[in-house]
Amino acid sequence: DAGVTQSPTHLIKTRGQQVTLRCSPKSGHDTVSWYQQALGQGPQFIFQYYEEEERQRGNFPDRFSGHQYPNYSSELNVNALLLGDSALYLCASSLGTGASGANVLTFGAGSRLTVL
Amino acid sequence: AQKITQTQPGMFVQEKEAVTLDCTYDTSDPSYGLFWYKQPSSGEMIFLIYQGSYDQQNATEGRYSLNFQKARKSANLVISASQLGDSAMYFCAMREGLGGSYIPTFGRGTSLIVHP
């Protein structure tokens, strides 16, 4: 049973460029959340997608956008990259958006973005 | 104000000994959930244990137990019989229920190193 898969695993971009990160959720999950984890920090919530719509958003600028496809896979797009966008980007999937029971997030291994 | 506080940036423990990782939280929501995740150097966040705010007993999962002290707003992770493979970052997270967004908020993490 495949867990959450993310691609690419590593990438290097320069300031001002645009990047697209991809995520396939765990089988049976329909909700995808994206987190940014800077070096030495805990994950920070970017946004959550459910039923192909952005349901919740954290404190991130509009340069960060996303998409969810009918097969539940998701993309994170970041425009006009800044040096401060260098981080590990984690995708997490779950079943539904609510807090039924533990409703544990299942994470992928992340995409490590370096902006030069 | 920080919702999740992990005051120990780094911890060291001898193999086969027990270790406690501290976590305090801040919420006025009566319904919330507390999680612990492990993040090895590979980057993937691995779910360890969950405690609901209404659970009467402390959660246990194998060698992991959660010392839940509701009045003190404390949710410490106890790892018994440490193994070399336990060396990793450990993150405490909280998801608020009725008045919250159901989106987990993470602490800054504690680095655990297990010595042979």
Tab-separated table of C-alpha atoms in Angstrom:
chain	number	residue	atom	x	y	z
A	1	ASP	CA	0.000	0.000	0.000
A	2	ALA	CA	1.735	3.150	-1.232
A	3	GLY	CA	1.933	6.019	1.172
A	4	VAL	CA	2.224	9.669	0.194
A	5	THR	CA	4.599	10.242	-2.693
A	6	GLN	CA	6.163	13.585	-3.559
A	7	SER	CA	8.208	14.793	-6.486
A	8	PRO	CA	10.786	16.015	-7.088
A	9	THR	CA	12.798	15.111	-3.998
A	10	HIS	CA	15.328	17.893	-4.470
A	11	LEU	CA	15.483	20.921	-6.696
A	12	ILE	CA	17.436	24.124	-7.053
A	13	LYS	CA	15.975	27.349	-8.402
A	14	THR	CA	17.079	30.951	-8.629
A	15	ARG	CA	15.316	34.003	-7.255
A	16	GLY	CA	12.334	35.094	-9.293
A	17	GLN	CA	11.707	31.702	-10.838
A	18	GLN	CA	8.607	29.592	-10.395
A	19	VAL	CA	8.368	26.047	-9.036
A	20	THR	CA	5.754	23.292	-9.041
A	21	LEU	CA	5.795	20.478	-6.496
A	22	ARG	CA	3.624	17.391	-6.816
A	23	CYS	CA	1.964	15.053	-4.351
A	24	SER	CA	0.022	11.811	-4.600
A	25	PRO	CA	-1.943	11.037	-1.447
A	26	LYS	CA	-2.126	7.722	0.352
A	27	SER	CA	-4.614	5.309	-1.166
A	28	GLY	CA	-8.061	6.000	0.268
A	29	HIS	CA	-7.300	9.551	1.336
A	30	ASP	CA	-9.090	12.498	-0.247
A	31	THR	CA	-7.590	15.526	1.498
A	32	VAL	CA	-4.161	17.019	0.915
A	33	SER	CA	-2.381	19.547	3.102
A	34	TRP	CA	0.888	21.291	2.334
A	35	TYR	CA	3.447	22.378	4.912
A	36	GLN	CA	6.671	24.381	4.696
A	37	GLN	CA	9.475	23.369	7.032
A	38	ALA	CA	12.409	25.748	7.234
A	39	LEU	CA	15.697	24.455	8.602
A	40	GLY	CA	15.507	23.925	12.358
A	41	GLN	CA	11.782	24.698	12.516
A	42	GLY	CA	8.561	22.769	12.768
A	43	PRO	CA	6.253	22.435	9.761
A	44	GLN	CA	4.137	25.513	8.984
A	45	PHE	CA	0.723	25.004	7.382
A	46	ILE	CA	0.339	26.470	3.893
A	47	PHE	CA	-3.083	25.268	2.717
A	48	GLN	CA	-5.426	22.324	2.501
A	49	TYR	CA	-7.308	20.958	-0.510
A	50	TYR	CA	-10.488	18.920	-0.417
A	51	GLU	CA	-12.882	18.209	-3.267
A	52	GLU	CA	-10.578	20.150	-5.602
A	53	GLU	CA	-10.984	23.372	-3.618
A	54	GLU	CA	-8.735	25.213	-1.212
A	55	ARG	CA	-10.480	24.785	2.119
A	56	GLN	CA	-8.107	26.451	4.541
A	57	ARG	CA	-5.038	28.571	4.242
A	58	GLY	CA	-2.227	29.482	6.577
A	59	ASN	CA	-0.331	32.751	6.746
A	60	PHE	CA	1.333	32.540	3.330
A	61	PRO	CA	1.258	35.108	0.497
A	62	ASP	CA	-0.600	34.655	-2.761
A	63	ARG	CA	2.660	33.613	-4.424
A	64	PHE	CA	1.820	30.221	-2.983
A	65	SER	CA	-0.992	28.542	-4.859
A	66	GLY	CA	-2.201	25.028	-5.368
A	67	HIS	CA	-4.445	22.658	-7.151
A	68	GLN	CA	-6.128	19.338	-6.517
A	69	TYR	CA	-7.111	16.980	-9.290
A	70	PRO	CA	-10.089	14.588	-9.438
A	71	ASN	CA	-7.787	11.682	-8.493
A	72	TYR	CA	-6.938	13.638	-5.285
A	73	SER	CA	-3.341	14.343	-6.294
A	74	SER	CA	-2.177	17.884	-5.689
A	75	GLU	CA	0.307	20.502	-6.785
A	76	LEU	CA	1.943	23.359	-4.910
A	77	ASN	CA	3.086	26.299	-7.019
A	78	VAL	CA	5.345	29.065	-5.806
A	79	ASN	CA	5.894	32.126	-7.992
A	80	ALA	CA	8.593	34.801	-7.816
A	81	LEU	CA	10.812	32.701	-5.580
A	82	LEU	CA	12.653	34.381	-2.727
A	83	LEU	CA	15.705	33.164	-0.865
A	84	GLY	CA	13.472	32.673	2.168
A	85	ASP	CA	11.391	30.110	0.289
A	86	SER	CA	14.241	27.616	0.670
A	87	ALA	CA	12.758	24.829	2.768
A	88	LEU	CA	11.464	21.284	2.891
A	89	TYR	CA	7.926	21.192	1.512
A	90	LEU	CA	5.854	18.428	3.016
A	91	CYS	CA	2.629	17.049	1.661
A	92	ALA	CA	0.247	15.269	4.027
A	93	SER	CA	-2.925	13.388	3.216
A	94	SER	CA	-5.923	12.425	5.329
A	95	LEU	CA	-9.485	11.232	4.983
A	96	GLY	CA	-11.798	14.212	5.214
A	97	THR	CA	-11.061	17.562	6.766
A	98	GLY	CA	-12.583	17.162	10.169
A	99	ALA	CA	-11.362	15.932	13.492
A	100	SER	CA	-13.080	12.555	13.626
A	101	GLY	CA	-11.021	10.547	16.029
A	102	ALA	CA	-7.328	10.991	15.503
A	103	ASN	CA	-7.678	11.696	11.753
A	104	VAL	CA	-3.937	11.272	11.489
A	105	LEU	CA	-2.028	13.067	8.788
A	106	THR	CA	0.176	10.801	6.665
A	107	PHE	CA	3.212	12.664	5.374
A	108	GLY	CA	5.434	12.211	2.375
A	109	ALA	CA	9.225	12.511	2.510
A	110	GLY	CA	9.087	16.043	1.175
A	111	SER	CA	10.566	18.125	-1.626
A	112	ARG	CA	13.663	20.049	-0.624
A	113	LEU	CA	13.770	23.383	-2.433
A	114	THR	CA	16.899	25.508	-2.531
A	115	VAL	CA	16.627	29.041	-3.899
A	116	LEU	CA	19.888	30.690	-4.931
B	1	ALA	CA	1.504	33.218	21.626
B	2	GLN	CA	2.987	29.850	20.840
B	3	LYS	CA	0.358	27.130	20.773
B	4	ILE	CA	2.932	24.351	21.128
B	5	THR	CA	6.153	24.746	23.099
B	6	GLN	CA	8.990	22.257	23.064
B	7	THR	CA	11.690	23.615	25.341
B	8	GLN	CA	14.353	20.978	24.725
B	9	PRO	CA	16.245	21.670	21.492
B	10	GLY	CA	18.328	18.524	21.980
B	11	MET	CA	18.300	15.442	24.173
B	12	PHE	CA	20.798	12.624	24.615
B	13	VAL	CA	19.996	9.176	25.983
B	14	GLN	CA	21.856	5.913	26.408
B	15	GLU	CA	20.587	2.945	24.446
B	16	LYS	CA	18.016	0.880	26.378
B	17	GLU	CA	17.209	3.735	28.757
B	18	ALA	CA	13.943	5.685	28.864
B	19	VAL	CA	13.660	9.315	27.796
B	20	THR	CA	10.965	11.976	28.180
B	21	LEU	CA	10.443	14.696	25.588
B	22	ASP	CA	8.538	17.718	26.859
B	23	CYS	CA	5.592	19.442	25.222
B	24	THR	CA	3.282	22.113	26.590
B	25	TYR	CA	0.326	23.551	24.729
B	26	ASP	CA	-1.957	26.534	24.883
B	27	THR	CA	-5.620	26.430	23.987
B	28	SER	CA	-8.974	27.520	25.350
B	29	ASP	CA	-10.819	25.015	23.173
B	30	PRO	CA	-12.272	22.162	25.265
B	31	SER	CA	-11.942	19.753	22.340
B	32	TYR	CA	-8.472	19.177	20.973
B	33	GLY	CA	-6.083	16.447	19.961
B	34	LEU	CA	-2.388	16.075	20.620
B	35	PHE	CA	0.030	14.241	18.335
B	36	TRP	CA	3.651	13.247	18.331
B	37	TYR	CA	5.577	12.726	15.108
B	38	LYS	CA	9.093	11.456	14.478
B	39	GLN	CA	11.173	12.885	11.640
B	40	PRO	CA	14.323	10.938	10.737
B	41	SER	CA	16.986	12.510	8.543
B	42	SER	CA	15.101	11.201	5.495
B	43	GLY	CA	12.518	13.943	6.101
B	44	GLU	CA	9.301	11.938	6.335
B	45	MET	CA	7.138	12.710	9.358
B	46	ILE	CA	6.087	9.449	11.027
B	47	PHE	CA	3.032	9.410	13.296
B	48	LEU	CA	3.749	7.960	16.734
B	49	ILE	CA	0.860	8.561	19.114
B	50	TYR	CA	-2.378	10.500	19.626
B	51	GLN	CA	-4.206	11.767	22.731
B	52	GLY	CA	-7.664	13.296	22.667
B	53	SER	CA	-8.567	15.942	25.211
B	54	TYR	CA	-11.449	13.845	26.534
B	55	ASP	CA	-9.470	10.621	26.779
B	56	GLN	CA	-9.349	9.506	30.388
B	57	GLN	CA	-6.260	7.361	30.088
B	58	ASN	CA	-2.822	8.166	28.768
B	59	ALA	CA	-2.237	6.890	25.245
B	60	THR	CA	0.290	4.118	24.658
B	61	GLU	CA	1.680	2.632	21.438
B	62	GLY	CA	4.348	0.007	21.955
B	63	ARG	CA	7.412	1.706	23.437
B	64	TYR	CA	5.735	5.131	23.210
B	65	SER	CA	3.473	6.590	25.840
B	66	LEU	CA	2.031	10.044	26.249
B	67	ASN	CA	2.053	11.541	29.738
B	68	PHE	CA	-1.044	13.737	29.493
B	69	GLN	CA	-1.509	16.251	32.312
B	70	LYS	CA	-4.517	18.288	31.272
B	71	ALA	CA	-4.473	20.804	34.125
B	72	ARG	CA	-0.845	21.613	33.397
B	73	LYS	CA	-1.452	21.586	29.613
B	74	SER	CA	1.368	19.147	29.222
B	75	ALA	CA	1.700	16.225	26.783
B	76	ASN	CA	5.129	14.696	27.227
B	77	LEU	CA	6.292	11.766	25.103
B	78	VAL	CA	7.985	8.921	26.924
B	79	ILE	CA	10.096	6.481	24.933
B	80	SER	CA	11.006	3.368	26.862
B	81	ALA	CA	14.020	1.179	26.097
B	82	SER	CA	15.571	3.589	23.575
B	83	GLN	CA	17.038	2.155	20.408
B	84	LEU	CA	19.662	3.587	18.059
B	85	GLY	CA	16.950	3.938	15.425
B	86	ASP	CA	15.078	6.343	17.691
B	87	SER	CA	17.626	9.056	16.877
B	88	ALA	CA	15.562	11.696	15.044
B	89	MET	CA	13.660	14.955	15.427
B	90	TYR	CA	10.446	14.685	17.428
B	91	PHE	CA	7.546	17.083	16.960
B	92	CYS	CA	4.545	17.680	19.167
B	93	ALA	CA	1.407	18.972	17.441
B	94	MET	CA	-2.079	20.057	18.463
B	95	ARG	CA	-5.303	20.171	16.530
B	96	GLU	CA	-8.056	22.289	18.032
B	97	GLY	CA	-11.626	21.119	17.631
B	98	LEU	CA	-14.796	23.059	18.082
B	99	GLY	CA	-13.341	26.528	17.818
B	100	GLY	CA	-10.361	25.653	15.732
B	101	SER	CA	-9.567	24.771	12.182
B	102	TYR	CA	-8.749	21.095	12.626
B	103	ILE	CA	-5.335	21.920	11.171
B	104	PRO	CA	-2.494	20.625	13.362
B	105	THR	CA	-0.019	23.209	14.652
B	106	PHE	CA	3.500	21.920	15.247
B	107	GLY	CA	6.154	22.826	17.789
B	108	ARG	CA	9.779	23.502	16.879
B	109	GLY	CA	10.851	19.989	17.695
B	110	THR	CA	13.401	18.210	19.873
B	111	SER	CA	16.435	16.437	18.470
B	112	LEU	CA	16.999	13.077	20.157
B	113	ILE	CA	20.329	11.288	19.914
B	114	VAL	CA	20.613	7.755	21.251
B	115	HIS	CA	24.133	6.690	22.226
B	116	PRO	CA	25.237	3.028	22.083
